[in-house]
Amino acid sequence: MGPLRSVIERIPQLGGTDRLDALRHRIADLTRMYLIAHREQFRPDLDVEAAVWIMVETSGQLAIRYLVRPPAIPKERIIDELADMLIGYLTR
């Protein structure tokens, strides 16, 4: 749990959760803009706001989990699998 502990201990130095929330909002905004700009590539019934929340939260939780208790799976494989999962969700 060393890396996560380091991040948590530094949060007050970084401005608390305000900066982390700002980062999460920025990621969500960029994801939203991408989905809207490329709407024709995704399934017609896609709820953009729901998709943004699901994608940002899922990616964030998996990143934290990877830091806390890394699996015996190479990082590149996890990234590829997550990308495939999200692309499948957007285009099914």
PDB file of N, CA and C in Angstrom, residues 11-85:
ATOM      1  N   ILE A  11      -1.865  14.629  -0.390  1.00  0.00           N
ATOM      2  CA  ILE A  11      -3.080  15.359  -0.757  1.00  0.00           C
ATOM      3  C   ILE A  11      -3.157  16.723  -0.084  1.00  0.00           C
ATOM      4  N   PRO A  12      -2.897  16.847   1.223  1.00  0.00           N
ATOM      5  CA  PRO A  12      -2.949  18.191   1.815  1.00  0.00           C
ATOM      6  C   PRO A  12      -1.956  19.157   1.164  1.00  0.00           C
ATOM      7  N   GLN A  13      -0.779  18.661   0.773  1.00  0.00           N
ATOM      8  CA  GLN A  13       0.217  19.507   0.126  1.00  0.00           C
ATOM      9  C   GLN A  13      -0.248  19.948  -1.258  1.00  0.00           C
ATOM     10  N   LEU A  14      -1.053  19.135  -1.879  1.00  0.00           N
ATOM     11  CA  LEU A  14      -1.522  19.434  -3.226  1.00  0.00           C
ATOM     12  C   LEU A  14      -2.782  20.288  -3.233  1.00  0.00           C
ATOM     13  N   GLY A  15      -3.284  20.635  -2.075  1.00  0.00           N
ATOM     14  CA  GLY A  15      -4.482  21.453  -2.023  1.00  0.00           C
ATOM     15  C   GLY A  15      -5.706  20.633  -1.681  1.00  0.00           C
ATOM     16  N   GLY A  16      -5.516  19.481  -1.072  1.00  0.00           N
ATOM     17  CA  GLY A  16      -6.639  18.655  -0.642  1.00  0.00           C
ATOM     18  C   GLY A  16      -7.389  18.050  -1.799  1.00  0.00           C
ATOM     19  N   THR A  17      -8.607  17.691  -1.513  1.00  0.00           N
ATOM     20  CA  THR A  17      -9.415  17.027  -2.532  1.00  0.00           C
ATOM     21  C   THR A  17      -9.892  17.985  -3.609  1.00  0.00           C
ATOM     22  N   ASP A  18      -9.765  19.291  -3.391  1.00  0.00           N
ATOM     23  CA  ASP A  18     -10.190  20.256  -4.412  1.00  0.00           C
ATOM     24  C   ASP A  18      -9.446  20.037  -5.727  1.00  0.00           C
ATOM     25  N   ARG A  19      -8.149  19.821  -5.637  1.00  0.00           N
ATOM     26  CA  ARG A  19      -7.370  19.603  -6.860  1.00  0.00           C
ATOM     27  C   ARG A  19      -7.693  18.252  -7.493  1.00  0.00           C
ATOM     28  N   LEU A  20      -7.924  17.253  -6.659  1.00  0.00           N
ATOM     29  CA  LEU A  20      -8.292  15.943  -7.202  1.00  0.00           C
ATOM     30  C   LEU A  20      -9.663  16.001  -7.864  1.00  0.00           C
ATOM     31  N   ASP A  21     -10.590  16.706  -7.229  1.00  0.00           N
ATOM     32  CA  ASP A  21     -11.918  16.881  -7.834  1.00  0.00           C
ATOM     33  C   ASP A  21     -11.815  17.663  -9.139  1.00  0.00           C
ATOM     34  N   ALA A  22     -10.963  18.679  -9.159  1.00  0.00           N
ATOM     35  CA  ALA A  22     -10.772  19.458 -10.385  1.00  0.00           C
ATOM     36  C   ALA A  22     -10.216  18.573 -11.497  1.00  0.00           C
ATOM     37  N   LEU A  23      -9.283  17.694 -11.149  1.00  0.00           N
ATOM     38  CA  LEU A  23      -8.732  16.767 -12.140  1.00  0.00           C
ATOM     39  C   LEU A  23      -9.807  15.821 -12.657  1.00  0.00           C
ATOM     40  N   ARG A  24     -10.613  15.274 -11.746  1.00  0.00           N
ATOM     41  CA  ARG A  24     -11.686  14.368 -12.151  1.00  0.00           C
ATOM     42  C   ARG A  24     -12.683  15.090 -13.071  1.00  0.00           C
ATOM     43  N   HIS A  25     -13.013  16.325 -12.731  1.00  0.00           N
ATOM     44  CA  HIS A  25     -13.944  17.099 -13.567  1.00  0.00           C
ATOM     45  C   HIS A  25     -13.345  17.374 -14.945  1.00  0.00           C
ATOM     46  N   ARG A  26     -12.057  17.665 -14.979  1.00  0.00           N
ATOM     47  CA  ARG A  26     -11.403  17.933 -16.260  1.00  0.00           C
ATOM     48  C   ARG A  26     -11.400  16.681 -17.133  1.00  0.00           C
ATOM     49  N   ILE A  27     -11.090  15.546 -16.532  1.00  0.00           N
ATOM     50  CA  ILE A  27     -11.123  14.282 -17.284  1.00  0.00           C
ATOM     51  C   ILE A  27     -12.529  14.015 -17.796  1.00  0.00           C
ATOM     52  N   ALA A  28     -13.526  14.248 -16.954  1.00  0.00           N
ATOM     53  CA  ALA A  28     -14.917  14.044 -17.368  1.00  0.00           C
ATOM     54  C   ALA A  28     -15.283  14.994 -18.509  1.00  0.00           C
ATOM     55  N   ASP A  29     -14.853  16.259 -18.420  1.00  0.00           N
ATOM     56  CA  ASP A  29     -15.149  17.226 -19.484  1.00  0.00           C
ATOM     57  C   ASP A  29     -14.516  16.812 -20.805  1.00  0.00           C
ATOM     58  N   LEU A  30     -13.266  16.368 -20.756  1.00  0.00           N
ATOM     59  CA  LEU A  30     -12.588  15.940 -21.982  1.00  0.00           C
ATOM     60  C   LEU A  30     -13.253  14.697 -22.576  1.00  0.00           C
ATOM     61  N   THR A  31     -13.643  13.768 -21.707  1.00  0.00           N
ATOM     62  CA  THR A  31     -14.332  12.561 -22.170  1.00  0.00           C
ATOM     63  C   THR A  31     -15.664  12.935 -22.809  1.00  0.00           C
ATOM     64  N   ARG A  32     -16.412  13.816 -22.158  1.00  0.00           N
ATOM     65  CA  ARG A  32     -17.714  14.263 -22.677  1.00  0.00           C
ATOM     66  C   ARG A  32     -17.546  14.916 -24.050  1.00  0.00           C
ATOM     67  N   MET A  33     -16.566  15.817 -24.167  1.00  0.00           N
ATOM     68  CA  MET A  33     -16.350  16.504 -25.445  1.00  0.00           C
ATOM     69  C   MET A  33     -16.007  15.508 -26.551  1.00  0.00           C
ATOM     70  N   TYR A  34     -15.186  14.516 -26.221  1.00  0.00           N
ATOM     71  CA  TYR A  34     -14.820  13.506 -27.223  1.00  0.00           C
ATOM     72  C   TYR A  34     -16.049  12.711 -27.661  1.00  0.00           C
ATOM     73  N   LEU A  35     -16.854  12.277 -26.702  1.00  0.00           N
ATOM     74  CA  LEU A  35     -18.033  11.486 -27.046  1.00  0.00           C
ATOM     75  C   LEU A  35     -19.018  12.287 -27.890  1.00  0.00           C
ATOM     76  N   ILE A  36     -19.181  13.550 -27.573  1.00  0.00           N
ATOM     77  CA  ILE A  36     -20.098  14.398 -28.339  1.00  0.00           C
ATOM     78  C   ILE A  36     -19.539  14.666 -29.736  1.00  0.00           C
ATOM     79  N   ALA A  37     -18.260  14.955 -29.831  1.00  0.00           N
ATOM     80  CA  ALA A  37     -17.639  15.263 -31.127  1.00  0.00           C
ATOM     81  C   ALA A  37     -17.619  14.065 -32.069  1.00  0.00           C
ATOM     82  N   HIS A  38     -17.613  12.847 -31.509  1.00  0.00           N
ATOM     83  CA  HIS A  38     -17.541  11.631 -32.323  1.00  0.00           C
ATOM     84  C   HIS A  38     -18.794  10.774 -32.150  1.00  0.00           C
ATOM     85  N   ARG A  39     -19.895  11.408 -31.909  1.00  0.00           N
ATOM     86  CA  ARG A  39     -21.165  10.737 -31.593  1.00  0.00           C
ATOM     87  C   ARG A  39     -21.530   9.643 -32.600  1.00  0.00           C
ATOM     88  N   GLU A  40     -21.245   9.886 -33.883  1.00  0.00           N
ATOM     89  CA  GLU A  40     -21.631   8.936 -34.933  1.00  0.00           C
ATOM     90  C   GLU A  40     -20.905   7.600 -34.815  1.00  0.00           C
ATOM     91  N   GLN A  41     -19.818   7.540 -34.055  1.00  0.00           N
ATOM     92  CA  GLN A  41     -19.048   6.304 -33.911  1.00  0.00           C
ATOM     93  C   GLN A  41     -19.602   5.384 -32.821  1.00  0.00           C
ATOM     94  N   PHE A  42     -20.563   5.898 -32.044  1.00  0.00           N
ATOM     95  CA  PHE A  42     -21.043   5.144 -30.891  1.00  0.00           C
ATOM     96  C   PHE A  42     -22.485   4.712 -31.085  1.00  0.00           C
ATOM     97  N   ARG A  43     -22.918   3.812 -30.222  1.00  0.00           N
ATOM     98  CA  ARG A  43     -24.283   3.299 -30.344  1.00  0.00           C
ATOM     99  C   ARG A  43     -25.290   4.438 -30.220  1.00  0.00           C
ATOM    100  N   PRO A  44     -26.395   4.339 -30.942  1.00  0.00           N
ATOM    101  CA  PRO A  44     -27.355   5.441 -30.999  1.00  0.00           C
ATOM    102  C   PRO A  44     -28.041   5.743 -29.659  1.00  0.00           C
ATOM    103  N   ASP A  45     -28.178   4.761 -28.803  1.00  0.00           N
ATOM    104  CA  ASP A  45     -28.883   4.983 -27.530  1.00  0.00           C
ATOM    105  C   ASP A  45     -27.942   5.370 -26.394  1.00  0.00           C
ATOM    106  N   LEU A  46     -26.693   5.723 -26.712  1.00  0.00           N
ATOM    107  CA  LEU A  46     -25.713   6.052 -25.684  1.00  0.00           C
ATOM    108  C   LEU A  46     -26.132   7.297 -24.909  1.00  0.00           C
ATOM    109  N   ASP A  47     -26.240   7.167 -23.606  1.00  0.00           N
ATOM    110  CA  ASP A  47     -26.479   8.299 -22.706  1.00  0.00           C
ATOM    111  C   ASP A  47     -25.097   8.860 -22.359  1.00  0.00           C
ATOM    112  N   VAL A  48     -24.751   9.983 -22.952  1.00  0.00           N
ATOM    113  CA  VAL A  48     -23.402  10.532 -22.816  1.00  0.00           C
ATOM    114  C   VAL A  48     -23.049  10.795 -21.352  1.00  0.00           C
ATOM    115  N   GLU A  49     -23.943  11.397 -20.589  1.00  0.00           N
ATOM    116  CA  GLU A  49     -23.630  11.709 -19.195  1.00  0.00           C
ATOM    117  C   GLU A  49     -23.397  10.434 -18.376  1.00  0.00           C
ATOM    118  N   ALA A  50     -24.211   9.433 -18.602  1.00  0.00           N
ATOM    119  CA  ALA A  50     -24.022   8.162 -17.893  1.00  0.00           C
ATOM    120  C   ALA A  50     -22.703   7.525 -18.318  1.00  0.00           C
ATOM    121  N   ALA A  51     -22.414   7.554 -19.608  1.00  0.00           N
ATOM    122  CA  ALA A  51     -21.177   6.958 -20.113  1.00  0.00           C
ATOM    123  C   ALA A  51     -19.955   7.667 -19.543  1.00  0.00           C
ATOM    124  N   VAL A  52     -20.002   8.987 -19.478  1.00  0.00           N
ATOM    125  CA  VAL A  52     -18.881   9.744 -18.916  1.00  0.00           C
ATOM    126  C   VAL A  52     -18.639   9.321 -17.477  1.00  0.00           C
ATOM    127  N   TRP A  53     -19.688   9.295 -16.679  1.00  0.00           N
ATOM    128  CA  TRP A  53     -19.530   8.943 -15.267  1.00  0.00           C
ATOM    129  C   TRP A  53     -18.982   7.526 -15.124  1.00  0.00           C
ATOM    130  N   ILE A  54     -19.560   6.586 -15.846  1.00  0.00           N
ATOM    131  CA  ILE A  54     -19.132   5.189 -15.761  1.00  0.00           C
ATOM    132  C   ILE A  54     -17.673   5.047 -16.182  1.00  0.00           C
ATOM    133  N   MET A  55     -17.290   5.679 -17.271  1.00  0.00           N
ATOM    134  CA  MET A  55     -15.924   5.543 -17.771  1.00  0.00           C
ATOM    135  C   MET A  55     -14.904   6.177 -16.826  1.00  0.00           C
ATOM    136  N   VAL A  56     -15.195   7.374 -16.342  1.00  0.00           N
ATOM    137  CA  VAL A  56     -14.251   8.068 -15.455  1.00  0.00           C
ATOM    138  C   VAL A  56     -14.128   7.324 -14.127  1.00  0.00           C
ATOM    139  N   GLU A  57     -15.241   6.929 -13.546  1.00  0.00           N
ATOM    140  CA  GLU A  57     -15.199   6.250 -12.248  1.00  0.00           C
ATOM    141  C   GLU A  57     -14.574   4.862 -12.353  1.00  0.00           C
ATOM    142  N   THR A  58     -14.909   4.116 -13.400  1.00  0.00           N
ATOM    143  CA  THR A  58     -14.346   2.781 -13.583  1.00  0.00           C
ATOM    144  C   THR A  58     -12.828   2.861 -13.754  1.00  0.00           C
ATOM    145  N   SER A  59     -12.378   3.753 -14.610  1.00  0.00           N
ATOM    146  CA  SER A  59     -10.938   3.900 -14.842  1.00  0.00           C
ATOM    147  C   SER A  59     -10.223   4.331 -13.571  1.00  0.00           C
ATOM    148  N   GLY A  60     -10.814   5.273 -12.841  1.00  0.00           N
ATOM    149  CA  GLY A  60     -10.204   5.742 -11.600  1.00  0.00           C
ATOM    150  C   GLY A  60     -10.112   4.652 -10.552  1.00  0.00           C
ATOM    151  N   GLN A  61     -11.177   3.897 -10.390  1.00  0.00           N
ATOM    152  CA  GLN A  61     -11.178   2.831  -9.387  1.00  0.00           C
ATOM    153  C   GLN A  61     -10.184   1.731  -9.744  1.00  0.00           C
ATOM    154  N   LEU A  62     -10.105   1.389 -11.012  1.00  0.00           N
ATOM    155  CA  LEU A  62      -9.133   0.370 -11.418  1.00  0.00           C
ATOM    156  C   LEU A  62      -7.701   0.861 -11.222  1.00  0.00           C
ATOM    157  N   ALA A  63      -7.456   2.134 -11.461  1.00  0.00           N
ATOM    158  CA  ALA A  63      -6.112   2.685 -11.248  1.00  0.00           C
ATOM    159  C   ALA A  63      -5.734   2.614  -9.772  1.00  0.00           C
ATOM    160  N   ILE A  64      -6.662   2.976  -8.906  1.00  0.00           N
ATOM    161  CA  ILE A  64      -6.399   2.907  -7.462  1.00  0.00           C
ATOM    162  C   ILE A  64      -6.168   1.465  -7.042  1.00  0.00           C
ATOM    163  N   ARG A  65      -7.015   0.588  -7.493  1.00  0.00           N
ATOM    164  CA  ARG A  65      -6.883  -0.831  -7.145  1.00  0.00           C
ATOM    165  C   ARG A  65      -5.540  -1.382  -7.616  1.00  0.00           C
ATOM    166  N   TYR A  66      -5.118  -0.965  -8.804  1.00  0.00           N
ATOM    167  CA  TYR A  66      -3.831  -1.421  -9.339  1.00  0.00           C
ATOM    168  C   TYR A  66      -2.683  -0.951  -8.449  1.00  0.00           C
ATOM    169  N   LEU A  67      -2.780   0.263  -7.915  1.00  0.00           N
ATOM    170  CA  LEU A  67      -1.741   0.779  -7.015  1.00  0.00           C
ATOM    171  C   LEU A  67      -1.744   0.074  -5.669  1.00  0.00           C
ATOM    172  N   VAL A  68      -2.938  -0.182  -5.148  1.00  0.00           N
ATOM    173  CA  VAL A  68      -3.053  -0.769  -3.816  1.00  0.00           C
ATOM    174  C   VAL A  68      -2.651  -2.235  -3.812  1.00  0.00           C
ATOM    175  N   ARG A  69      -3.140  -2.986  -4.769  1.00  0.00           N
ATOM    176  CA  ARG A  69      -2.872  -4.419  -4.804  1.00  0.00           C
ATOM    177  C   ARG A  69      -2.696  -4.854  -6.265  1.00  0.00           C
ATOM    178  N   PRO A  70      -1.505  -4.613  -6.798  1.00  0.00           N
ATOM    179  CA  PRO A  70      -1.279  -4.930  -8.210  1.00  0.00           C
ATOM    180  C   PRO A  70      -1.485  -6.417  -8.511  1.00  0.00           C
ATOM    181  N   PRO A  71      -2.208  -6.705  -9.574  1.00  0.00           N
ATOM    182  CA  PRO A  71      -2.388  -8.108  -9.967  1.00  0.00           C
ATOM    183  C   PRO A  71      -1.149  -8.607 -10.706  1.00  0.00           C
ATOM    184  N   ALA A  72      -1.115  -9.896 -10.917  1.00  0.00           N
ATOM    185  CA  ALA A  72       0.000 -10.504 -11.656  1.00  0.00           C
ATOM    186  C   ALA A  72      -0.280 -10.422 -13.154  1.00  0.00           C
ATOM    187  N   ILE A  73      -0.696  -9.260 -13.585  1.00  0.00           N
ATOM    188  CA  ILE A  73      -1.014  -9.002 -14.986  1.00  0.00           C
ATOM    189  C   ILE A  73      -0.199  -7.774 -15.395  1.00  0.00           C
ATOM    190  N   PRO A  74       0.484  -7.831 -16.529  1.00  0.00           N
ATOM    191  CA  PRO A  74       1.259  -6.659 -16.953  1.00  0.00           C
ATOM    192  C   PRO A  74       0.365  -5.431 -17.144  1.00  0.00           C
ATOM    193  N   LYS A  75       0.903  -4.278 -16.809  1.00  0.00           N
ATOM    194  CA  LYS A  75       0.154  -3.021 -16.910  1.00  0.00           C
ATOM    195  C   LYS A  75      -0.402  -2.809 -18.323  1.00  0.00           C
ATOM    196  N   GLU A  76       0.396  -3.124 -19.331  1.00  0.00           N
ATOM    197  CA  GLU A  76      -0.044  -2.933 -20.711  1.00  0.00           C
ATOM    198  C   GLU A  76      -1.264  -3.790 -21.027  1.00  0.00           C
ATOM    199  N   ARG A  77      -1.307  -4.998 -20.462  1.00  0.00           N
ATOM    200  CA  ARG A  77      -2.444  -5.897 -20.694  1.00  0.00           C
ATOM    201  C   ARG A  77      -3.706  -5.323 -20.046  1.00  0.00           C
ATOM    202  N   ILE A  78      -3.561  -4.774 -18.853  1.00  0.00           N
ATOM    203  CA  ILE A  78      -4.706  -4.165 -18.167  1.00  0.00           C
ATOM    204  C   ILE A  78      -5.232  -2.992 -18.979  1.00  0.00           C
ATOM    205  N   ILE A  79      -4.334  -2.173 -19.486  1.00  0.00           N
ATOM    206  CA  ILE A  79      -4.745  -1.019 -20.292  1.00  0.00           C
ATOM    207  C   ILE A  79      -5.488  -1.481 -21.543  1.00  0.00           C
ATOM    208  N   ASP A  80      -4.951  -2.490 -22.226  1.00  0.00           N
ATOM    209  CA  ASP A  80      -5.609  -3.018 -23.423  1.00  0.00           C
ATOM    210  C   ASP A  80      -6.990  -3.581 -23.105  1.00  0.00           C
ATOM    211  N   GLU A  81      -7.097  -4.329 -22.031  1.00  0.00           N
ATOM    212  CA  GLU A  81      -8.380  -4.927 -21.654  1.00  0.00           C
ATOM    213  C   GLU A  81      -9.401  -3.855 -21.270  1.00  0.00           C
ATOM    214  N   LEU A  82      -8.958  -2.840 -20.536  1.00  0.00           N
ATOM    215  CA  LEU A  82      -9.856  -1.750 -20.159  1.00  0.00           C
ATOM    216  C   LEU A  82     -10.328  -1.001 -21.403  1.00  0.00           C
ATOM    217  N   ALA A  83      -9.414  -0.735 -22.319  1.00  0.00           N
ATOM    218  CA  ALA A  83      -9.789  -0.055 -23.565  1.00  0.00           C
ATOM    219  C   ALA A  83     -10.801  -0.886 -24.345  1.00  0.00           C
ATOM    220  N   ASP A  84     -10.569  -2.188 -24.463  1.00  0.00           N
ATOM    221  CA  ASP A  84     -11.519  -3.061 -25.164  1.00  0.00           C
ATOM    222  C   ASP A  84     -12.889  -3.055 -24.484  1.00  0.00           C
ATOM    223  N   MET A  85     -12.885  -3.084 -23.159  1.00  0.00           N
ATOM    224  CA  MET A  85     -14.139  -3.079 -22.403  1.00  0.00           C
ATOM    225  C   MET A  85     -14.917  -1.776 -22.645  1.00  0.00           C
TER     226      MET A  85
END
